[in-house]
PDB file of C-alpha atoms in Angstrom:
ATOM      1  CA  UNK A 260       0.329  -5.380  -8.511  1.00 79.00           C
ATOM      2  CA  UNK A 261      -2.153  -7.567  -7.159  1.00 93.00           C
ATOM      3  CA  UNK A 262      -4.762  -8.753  -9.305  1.00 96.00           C
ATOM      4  CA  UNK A 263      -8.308  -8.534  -7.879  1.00 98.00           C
ATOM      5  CA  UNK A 264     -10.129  -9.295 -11.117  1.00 98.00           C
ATOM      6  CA  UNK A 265     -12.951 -11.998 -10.772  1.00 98.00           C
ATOM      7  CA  UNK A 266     -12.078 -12.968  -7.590  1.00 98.00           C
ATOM      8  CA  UNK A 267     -14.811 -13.840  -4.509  1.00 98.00           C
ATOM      9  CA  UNK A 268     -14.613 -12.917  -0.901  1.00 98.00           C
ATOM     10  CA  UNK A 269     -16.438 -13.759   2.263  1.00 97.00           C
ATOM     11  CA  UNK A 270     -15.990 -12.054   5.409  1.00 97.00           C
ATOM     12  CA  UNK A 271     -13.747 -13.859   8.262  1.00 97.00           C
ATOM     13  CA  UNK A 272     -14.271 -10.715  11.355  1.00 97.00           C
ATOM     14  CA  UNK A 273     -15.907  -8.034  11.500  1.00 97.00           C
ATOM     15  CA  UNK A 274     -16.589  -5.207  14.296  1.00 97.00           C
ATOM     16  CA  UNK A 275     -20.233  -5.225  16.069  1.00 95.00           C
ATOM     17  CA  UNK A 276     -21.084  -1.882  14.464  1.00 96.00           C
ATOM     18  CA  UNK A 277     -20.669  -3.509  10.958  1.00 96.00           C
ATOM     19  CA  UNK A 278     -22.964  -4.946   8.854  1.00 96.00           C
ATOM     20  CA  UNK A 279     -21.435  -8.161   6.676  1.00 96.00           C
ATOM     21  CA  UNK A 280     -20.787 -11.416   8.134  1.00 96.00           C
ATOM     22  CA  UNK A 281     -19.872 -14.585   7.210  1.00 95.00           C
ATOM     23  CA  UNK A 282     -22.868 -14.830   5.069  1.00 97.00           C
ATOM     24  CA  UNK A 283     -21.871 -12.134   2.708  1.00 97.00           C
ATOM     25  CA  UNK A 284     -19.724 -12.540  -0.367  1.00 98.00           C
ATOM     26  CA  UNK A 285     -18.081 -10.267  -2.690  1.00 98.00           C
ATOM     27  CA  UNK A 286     -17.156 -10.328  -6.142  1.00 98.00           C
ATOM     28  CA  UNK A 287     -14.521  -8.199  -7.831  1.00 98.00           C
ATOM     29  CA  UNK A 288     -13.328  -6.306 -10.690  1.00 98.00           C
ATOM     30  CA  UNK A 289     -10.555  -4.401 -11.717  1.00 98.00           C
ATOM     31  CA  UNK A 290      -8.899  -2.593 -15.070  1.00 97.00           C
ATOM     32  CA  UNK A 291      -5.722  -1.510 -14.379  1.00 97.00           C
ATOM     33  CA  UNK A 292      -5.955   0.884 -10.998  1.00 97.00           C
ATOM     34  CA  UNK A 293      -9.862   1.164 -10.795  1.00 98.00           C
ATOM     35  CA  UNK A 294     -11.401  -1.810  -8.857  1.00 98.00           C
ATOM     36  CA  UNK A 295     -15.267  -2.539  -8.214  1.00 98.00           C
ATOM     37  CA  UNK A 296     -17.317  -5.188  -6.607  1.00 98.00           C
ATOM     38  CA  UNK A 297     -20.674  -6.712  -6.010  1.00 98.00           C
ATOM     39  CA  UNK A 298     -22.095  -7.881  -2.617  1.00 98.00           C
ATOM     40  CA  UNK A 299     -24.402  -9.350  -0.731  1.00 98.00           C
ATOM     41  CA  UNK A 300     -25.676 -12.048   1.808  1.00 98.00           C
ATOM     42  CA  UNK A 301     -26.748 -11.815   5.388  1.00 97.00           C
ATOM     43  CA  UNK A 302     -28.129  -8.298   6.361  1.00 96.00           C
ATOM     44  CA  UNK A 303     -27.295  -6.591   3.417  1.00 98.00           C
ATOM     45  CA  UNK A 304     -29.630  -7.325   0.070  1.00 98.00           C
ATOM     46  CA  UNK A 305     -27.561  -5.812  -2.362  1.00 98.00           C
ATOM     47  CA  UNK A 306     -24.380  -3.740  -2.195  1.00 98.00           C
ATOM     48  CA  UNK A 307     -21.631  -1.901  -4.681  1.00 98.00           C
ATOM     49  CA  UNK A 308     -18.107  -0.794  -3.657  1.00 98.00           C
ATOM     50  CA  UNK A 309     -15.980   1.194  -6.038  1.00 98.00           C
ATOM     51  CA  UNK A 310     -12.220   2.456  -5.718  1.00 98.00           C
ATOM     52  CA  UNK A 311      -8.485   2.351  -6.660  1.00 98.00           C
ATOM     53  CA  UNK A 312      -5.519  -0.166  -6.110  1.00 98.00           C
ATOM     54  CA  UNK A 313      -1.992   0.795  -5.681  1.00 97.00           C
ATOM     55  CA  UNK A 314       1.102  -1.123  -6.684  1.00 96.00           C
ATOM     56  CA  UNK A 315       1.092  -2.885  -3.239  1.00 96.00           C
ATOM     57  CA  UNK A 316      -2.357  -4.001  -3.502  1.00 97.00           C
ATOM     58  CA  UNK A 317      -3.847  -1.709  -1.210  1.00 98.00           C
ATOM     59  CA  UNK A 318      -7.596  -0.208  -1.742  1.00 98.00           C
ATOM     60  CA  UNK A 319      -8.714   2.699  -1.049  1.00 98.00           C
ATOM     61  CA  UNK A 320     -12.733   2.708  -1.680  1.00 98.00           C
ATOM     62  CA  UNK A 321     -16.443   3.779  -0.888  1.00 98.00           C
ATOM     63  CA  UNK A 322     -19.006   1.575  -0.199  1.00 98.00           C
ATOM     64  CA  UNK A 323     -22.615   1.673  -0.300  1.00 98.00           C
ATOM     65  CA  UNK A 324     -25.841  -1.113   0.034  1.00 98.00           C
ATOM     66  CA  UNK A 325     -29.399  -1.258   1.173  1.00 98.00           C
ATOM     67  CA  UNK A 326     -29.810  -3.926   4.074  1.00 97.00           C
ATOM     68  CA  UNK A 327     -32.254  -6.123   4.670  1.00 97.00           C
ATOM     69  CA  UNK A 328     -34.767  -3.837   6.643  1.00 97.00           C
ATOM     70  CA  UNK A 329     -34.691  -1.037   4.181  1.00 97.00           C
ATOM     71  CA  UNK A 330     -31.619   1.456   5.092  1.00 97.00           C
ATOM     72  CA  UNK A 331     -29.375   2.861   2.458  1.00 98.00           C
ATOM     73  CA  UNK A 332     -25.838   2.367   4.134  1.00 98.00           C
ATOM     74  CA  UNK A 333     -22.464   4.541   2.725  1.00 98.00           C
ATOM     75  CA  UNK A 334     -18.880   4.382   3.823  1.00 98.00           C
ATOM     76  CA  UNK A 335     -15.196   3.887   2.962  1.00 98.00           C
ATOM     77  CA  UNK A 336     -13.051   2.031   3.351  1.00 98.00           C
ATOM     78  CA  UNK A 337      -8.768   1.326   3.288  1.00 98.00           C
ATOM     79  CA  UNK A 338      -7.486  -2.363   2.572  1.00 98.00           C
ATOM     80  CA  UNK A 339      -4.218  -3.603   2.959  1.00 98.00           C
ATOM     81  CA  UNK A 340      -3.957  -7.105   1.403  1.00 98.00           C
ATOM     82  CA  UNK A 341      -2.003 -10.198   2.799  1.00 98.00           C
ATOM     83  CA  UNK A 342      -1.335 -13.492   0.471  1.00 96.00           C
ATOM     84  CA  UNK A 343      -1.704 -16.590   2.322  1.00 96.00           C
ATOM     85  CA  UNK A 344       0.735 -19.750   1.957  1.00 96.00           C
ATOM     86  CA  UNK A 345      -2.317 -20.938  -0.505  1.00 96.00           C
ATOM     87  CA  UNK A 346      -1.826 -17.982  -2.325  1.00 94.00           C
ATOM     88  CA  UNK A 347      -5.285 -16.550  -1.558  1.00 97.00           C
ATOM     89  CA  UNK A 348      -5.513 -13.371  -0.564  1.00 98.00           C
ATOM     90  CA  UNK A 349      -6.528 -12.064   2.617  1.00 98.00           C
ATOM     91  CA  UNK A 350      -7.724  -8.230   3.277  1.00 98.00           C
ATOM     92  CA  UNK A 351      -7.314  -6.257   6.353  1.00 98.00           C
ATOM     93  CA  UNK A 352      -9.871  -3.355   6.036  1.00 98.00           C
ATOM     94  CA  UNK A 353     -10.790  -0.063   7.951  1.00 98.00           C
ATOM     95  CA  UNK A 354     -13.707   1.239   7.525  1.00 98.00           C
ATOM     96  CA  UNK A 355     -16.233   4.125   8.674  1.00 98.00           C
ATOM     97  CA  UNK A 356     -19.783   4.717   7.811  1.00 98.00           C
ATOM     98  CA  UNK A 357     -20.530   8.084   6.033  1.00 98.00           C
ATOM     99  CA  UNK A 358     -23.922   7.476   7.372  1.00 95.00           C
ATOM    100  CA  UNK A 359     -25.697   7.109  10.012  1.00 92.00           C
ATOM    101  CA  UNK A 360     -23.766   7.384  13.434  1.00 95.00           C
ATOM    102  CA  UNK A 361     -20.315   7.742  11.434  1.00 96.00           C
ATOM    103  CA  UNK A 362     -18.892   5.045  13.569  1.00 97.00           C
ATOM    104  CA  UNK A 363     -15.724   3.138  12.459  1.00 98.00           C
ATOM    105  CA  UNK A 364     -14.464  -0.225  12.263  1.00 98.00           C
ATOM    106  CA  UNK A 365     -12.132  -3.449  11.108  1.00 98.00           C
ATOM    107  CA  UNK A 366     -12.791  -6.908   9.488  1.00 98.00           C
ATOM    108  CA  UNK A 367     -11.233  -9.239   8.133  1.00 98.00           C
ATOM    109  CA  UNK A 368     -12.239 -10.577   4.358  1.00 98.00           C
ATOM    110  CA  UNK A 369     -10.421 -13.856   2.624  1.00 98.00           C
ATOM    111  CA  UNK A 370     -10.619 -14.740  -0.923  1.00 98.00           C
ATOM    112  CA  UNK A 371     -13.111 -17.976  -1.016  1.00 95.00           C
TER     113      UNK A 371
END
């Protein structure tokens, strides 16, 4: 199993209809199968993302943040993880709001 504990990531891609960039960075956590993390930067102020890991690494989680004009933003979201020749790790995510126009997306986020 991967381990995700106290590890920072910024976002590489992202779709249009998303909301982090390359300014936001995540920290995360994880005990055993339960994972968690911390965001923020760019348009979002402050955001919290809690889920499970499988064996493979992959997470299966919801999302949610306030942004930087005022909106409460929810989702989930699936990541399958890729480890890099530098042993980073790089995650492939797909994601779909649970709010607002419950429009989906991909990006691309790489351990800093």
């Amino acid at each position: 199993m991967i381990d995700y504990n106290n590890r920072q990531f910024r976002t590489l891609t992202n779709t249009e209809n998303g909301e982090v960039s390359g300014e936001t960075r995540f920290q995360y956590h994880q005990e055993g199968n339960l994972i968690w993390a911390e965001y923020a930067g760019g348009s979002v102020h402050k955001g919290s993302i809690i889920g499970t890991v499988d064996a493979q690494g992959h997470i299966d989680m919801v999302y949610q943040h306030l942004n930087t004009t005022g909106e409460l933003r929810t989702g989930r979201c699936h990541s399958i993880p890729e480890i890099q020749e530098n042993g980073k790790i790089r995650l492939h995510e797909t994601w779909q709001w649970t709010s607002g126009d419950a429009s989906s997306g991909t990006s691309i986020i790489e351990e800093c």
